[in-house]
């Protein structure tokens, strides 16, 4: 039989304790909720900045591999054309000797020149001095020319094959660097996507402030490094606000070394593609105080970032993904040295 007794009510003391405990838990949760976003935002920004830097490091390696690929492709094309021309010359020589051989065959005499032509290995056959003694001077010269051409053609084919192998390896490295860059940028985007709407808005506002057209930045009155340096800086200044895009060399978007190489190209000076190569494009300047507008400025120990000195301690550069061409203090990055082109 079921009991109809009323359940025992908790004591007033017990209710008070439970209420106080719940209130404390709510307060702690509220404090944690308020504190976590701030810490997370700082944390996420640091991680994103690091990923952007790593992506830029990979970008300069990608740029170098792409340059190597372009050079190798030109070399492979040149060698393949050379081999094709050599094969045509060899075929012409063989036809000439073949006509003589056919005539001798029809007359019923097959002399050593015919045997040599039919052997398929004239180089070995020519090593036999007694054979040359049996040939006329003209025939001997023709067959020697064929043997020399075959040797040359074999060397050119081997050289072309080696270059093609190098090209294949370079293309593989290029693909790996491309994948690495995309992976870094995707990870950065995932971190950004995980932020709250308020945090995103704050970060985007900060980036927009940094990206704004700051053409009125105080650049002082420093004398340019040279007329060409002044022209390169002016060209880069015309691109303030253009977006950073990895692997881009202008004219509408740039990566860091893409901007500097494009700017100097407008001034009539060709520069290598990567920041590491551009570091050797002129006279090195070890002191920040000795820099002049138009000088190249290298940052980070591995020289993976480069910009143009604009004057008064300011650098004009393409910073990273999500940013645009802009002025920035030279002190915002670890300065290594300058280069006067």
JSON list of N, CA, C and O in Angstrom, two decimals, residues 232-253:
[
{"chain": "A", "resi": 232, "resn": "UNK", "atom": "N", "xyz": [61.44, 54.33, -57.06]},
{"chain": "A", "resi": 232, "resn": "UNK", "atom": "CA", "xyz": [60.89, 53.06, -56.58]},
{"chain": "A", "resi": 232, "resn": "UNK", "atom": "C", "xyz": [59.94, 53.30, -55.42]},
{"chain": "A", "resi": 232, "resn": "UNK", "atom": "O", "xyz": [58.85, 52.71, -55.35]},
{"chain": "A", "resi": 233, "resn": "UNK", "atom": "N", "xyz": [60.33, 54.19, -54.50]},
{"chain": "A", "resi": 233, "resn": "UNK", "atom": "CA", "xyz": [59.47, 54.50, -53.36]},
{"chain": "A", "resi": 233, "resn": "UNK", "atom": "C", "xyz": [58.17, 55.16, -53.83]},
{"chain": "A", "resi": 233, "resn": "UNK", "atom": "O", "xyz": [57.09, 54.82, -53.33]},
{"chain": "A", "resi": 234, "resn": "UNK", "atom": "N", "xyz": [58.28, 56.07, -54.80]},
{"chain": "A", "resi": 234, "resn": "UNK", "atom": "CA", "xyz": [57.08, 56.73, -55.32]},
{"chain": "A", "resi": 234, "resn": "UNK", "atom": "C", "xyz": [56.14, 55.71, -55.96]},
{"chain": "A", "resi": 234, "resn": "UNK", "atom": "O", "xyz": [54.91, 55.80, -55.81]},
{"chain": "A", "resi": 235, "resn": "UNK", "atom": "N", "xyz": [56.70, 54.73, -56.67]},
{"chain": "A", "resi": 235, "resn": "UNK", "atom": "CA", "xyz": [55.88, 53.70, -57.29]},
{"chain": "A", "resi": 235, "resn": "UNK", "atom": "C", "xyz": [55.15, 52.89, -56.22]},
{"chain": "A", "resi": 235, "resn": "UNK", "atom": "O", "xyz": [53.96, 52.60, -56.35]},
{"chain": "A", "resi": 236, "resn": "UNK", "atom": "N", "xyz": [55.87, 52.52, -55.16]},
{"chain": "A", "resi": 236, "resn": "UNK", "atom": "CA", "xyz": [55.26, 51.75, -54.07]},
{"chain": "A", "resi": 236, "resn": "UNK", "atom": "C", "xyz": [54.19, 52.56, -53.36]},
{"chain": "A", "resi": 236, "resn": "UNK", "atom": "O", "xyz": [53.14, 52.03, -52.96]},
{"chain": "A", "resi": 237, "resn": "UNK", "atom": "N", "xyz": [54.42, 53.87, -53.21]},
{"chain": "A", "resi": 237, "resn": "UNK", "atom": "CA", "xyz": [53.44, 54.73, -52.54]},
{"chain": "A", "resi": 237, "resn": "UNK", "atom": "C", "xyz": [52.14, 54.79, -53.34]},
{"chain": "A", "resi": 237, "resn": "UNK", "atom": "O", "xyz": [51.07, 54.95, -52.76]},
{"chain": "A", "resi": 238, "resn": "UNK", "atom": "N", "xyz": [52.24, 54.63, -54.65]},
{"chain": "A", "resi": 238, "resn": "UNK", "atom": "CA", "xyz": [51.02, 54.66, -55.48]},
{"chain": "A", "resi": 238, "resn": "UNK", "atom": "C", "xyz": [50.17, 53.42, -55.27]},
{"chain": "A", "resi": 238, "resn": "UNK", "atom": "O", "xyz": [49.02, 53.36, -55.73]},
{"chain": "A", "resi": 239, "resn": "UNK", "atom": "N", "xyz": [50.72, 52.41, -54.56]},
{"chain": "A", "resi": 239, "resn": "UNK", "atom": "CA", "xyz": [50.01, 51.15, -54.32]},
{"chain": "A", "resi": 239, "resn": "UNK", "atom": "C", "xyz": [49.54, 51.01, -52.87]},
{"chain": "A", "resi": 239, "resn": "UNK", "atom": "O", "xyz": [49.10, 49.92, -52.47]},
{"chain": "A", "resi": 240, "resn": "UNK", "atom": "N", "xyz": [49.62, 52.07, -52.09]},
{"chain": "A", "resi": 240, "resn": "UNK", "atom": "CA", "xyz": [49.11, 52.03, -50.72]},
{"chain": "A", "resi": 240, "resn": "UNK", "atom": "C", "xyz": [47.63, 51.64, -50.74]},
{"chain": "A", "resi": 240, "resn": "UNK", "atom": "O", "xyz": [46.85, 52.19, -51.51]},
{"chain": "A", "resi": 241, "resn": "UNK", "atom": "N", "xyz": [47.27, 50.66, -49.93]},
{"chain": "A", "resi": 241, "resn": "UNK", "atom": "CA", "xyz": [45.89, 50.16, -49.90]},
{"chain": "A", "resi": 241, "resn": "UNK", "atom": "C", "xyz": [45.68, 48.91, -50.72]},
{"chain": "A", "resi": 241, "resn": "UNK", "atom": "O", "xyz": [44.64, 48.25, -50.58]},
{"chain": "A", "resi": 242, "resn": "UNK", "atom": "N", "xyz": [46.65, 48.55, -51.58]},
{"chain": "A", "resi": 242, "resn": "UNK", "atom": "CA", "xyz": [46.53, 47.31, -52.36]},
{"chain": "A", "resi": 242, "resn": "UNK", "atom": "C", "xyz": [46.65, 46.11, -51.42]},
{"chain": "A", "resi": 242, "resn": "UNK", "atom": "O", "xyz": [47.47, 46.13, -50.50]},
{"chain": "A", "resi": 243, "resn": "UNK", "atom": "N", "xyz": [45.89, 45.05, -51.64]},
{"chain": "A", "resi": 243, "resn": "UNK", "atom": "CA", "xyz": [45.90, 43.92, -50.71]},
{"chain": "A", "resi": 243, "resn": "UNK", "atom": "C", "xyz": [47.16, 43.05, -50.81]},
{"chain": "A", "resi": 243, "resn": "UNK", "atom": "O", "xyz": [47.77, 42.94, -51.88]},
{"chain": "A", "resi": 244, "resn": "UNK", "atom": "N", "xyz": [47.51, 42.45, -49.68]},
{"chain": "A", "resi": 244, "resn": "UNK", "atom": "CA", "xyz": [48.58, 41.45, -49.66]},
{"chain": "A", "resi": 244, "resn": "UNK", "atom": "C", "xyz": [47.98, 40.14, -50.16]},
{"chain": "A", "resi": 244, "resn": "UNK", "atom": "O", "xyz": [46.95, 39.69, -49.68]},
{"chain": "A", "resi": 245, "resn": "UNK", "atom": "N", "xyz": [48.64, 39.54, -51.14]},
{"chain": "A", "resi": 245, "resn": "UNK", "atom": "CA", "xyz": [48.26, 38.21, -51.64]},
{"chain": "A", "resi": 245, "resn": "UNK", "atom": "C", "xyz": [49.55, 37.43, -51.84]},
{"chain": "A", "resi": 245, "resn": "UNK", "atom": "O", "xyz": [50.45, 37.89, -52.55]},
{"chain": "A", "resi": 246, "resn": "UNK", "atom": "N", "xyz": [49.66, 36.26, -51.21]},
{"chain": "A", "resi": 246, "resn": "UNK", "atom": "CA", "xyz": [50.91, 35.53, -51.30]},
{"chain": "A", "resi": 246, "resn": "UNK", "atom": "C", "xyz": [51.20, 35.12, -52.74]},
{"chain": "A", "resi": 246, "resn": "UNK", "atom": "O", "xyz": [50.31, 34.75, -53.49]},
{"chain": "A", "resi": 247, "resn": "UNK", "atom": "N", "xyz": [52.48, 35.28, -53.13]},
{"chain": "A", "resi": 247, "resn": "UNK", "atom": "CA", "xyz": [52.90, 34.94, -54.48]},
{"chain": "A", "resi": 247, "resn": "UNK", "atom": "C", "xyz": [52.63, 36.02, -55.51]},
{"chain": "A", "resi": 247, "resn": "UNK", "atom": "O", "xyz": [52.99, 35.86, -56.68]},
{"chain": "A", "resi": 248, "resn": "UNK", "atom": "N", "xyz": [52.00, 37.15, -55.11]},
{"chain": "A", "resi": 248, "resn": "UNK", "atom": "CA", "xyz": [51.60, 38.18, -56.06]},
{"chain": "A", "resi": 248, "resn": "UNK", "atom": "C", "xyz": [52.72, 39.21, -56.28]},
{"chain": "A", "resi": 248, "resn": "UNK", "atom": "O", "xyz": [53.41, 39.60, -55.34]},
{"chain": "A", "resi": 249, "resn": "UNK", "atom": "N", "xyz": [52.86, 39.66, -57.53]},
{"chain": "A", "resi": 249, "resn": "UNK", "atom": "CA", "xyz": [53.89, 40.63, -57.87]},
{"chain": "A", "resi": 249, "resn": "UNK", "atom": "C", "xyz": [53.31, 41.89, -58.51]},
{"chain": "A", "resi": 249, "resn": "UNK", "atom": "O", "xyz": [54.01, 42.61, -59.21]},
{"chain": "A", "resi": 250, "resn": "UNK", "atom": "N", "xyz": [52.02, 42.14, -58.30]},
{"chain": "A", "resi": 250, "resn": "UNK", "atom": "CA", "xyz": [51.41, 43.35, -58.82]},
{"chain": "A", "resi": 250, "resn": "UNK", "atom": "C", "xyz": [50.72, 43.11, -60.15]},
{"chain": "A", "resi": 250, "resn": "UNK", "atom": "O", "xyz": [50.72, 42.00, -60.67]},
{"chain": "A", "resi": 251, "resn": "UNK", "atom": "N", "xyz": [50.12, 44.13, -60.72]},
{"chain": "A", "resi": 251, "resn": "UNK", "atom": "CA", "xyz": [50.10, 45.49, -60.17]},
{"chain": "A", "resi": 251, "resn": "UNK", "atom": "C", "xyz": [48.95, 45.79, -59.20]},
{"chain": "A", "resi": 251, "resn": "UNK", "atom": "O", "xyz": [48.89, 46.87, -58.63]},
{"chain": "A", "resi": 252, "resn": "UNK", "atom": "N", "xyz": [48.05, 44.82, -59.00]},
{"chain": "A", "resi": 252, "resn": "UNK", "atom": "CA", "xyz": [46.90, 45.11, -58.13]},
{"chain": "A", "resi": 252, "resn": "UNK", "atom": "C", "xyz": [47.03, 44.49, -56.74]},
{"chain": "A", "resi": 252, "resn": "UNK", "atom": "O", "xyz": [46.32, 44.88, -55.82]},
{"chain": "A", "resi": 253, "resn": "UNK", "atom": "N", "xyz": [47.91, 43.51, -56.57]},
{"chain": "A", "resi": 253, "resn": "UNK", "atom": "CA", "xyz": [48.13, 42.89, -55.26]},
{"chain": "A", "resi": 253, "resn": "UNK", "atom": "C", "xyz": [49.59, 42.44, -55.18]},
{"chain": "A", "resi": 253, "resn": "UNK", "atom": "O", "xyz": [50.25, 42.23, -56.21]}
]
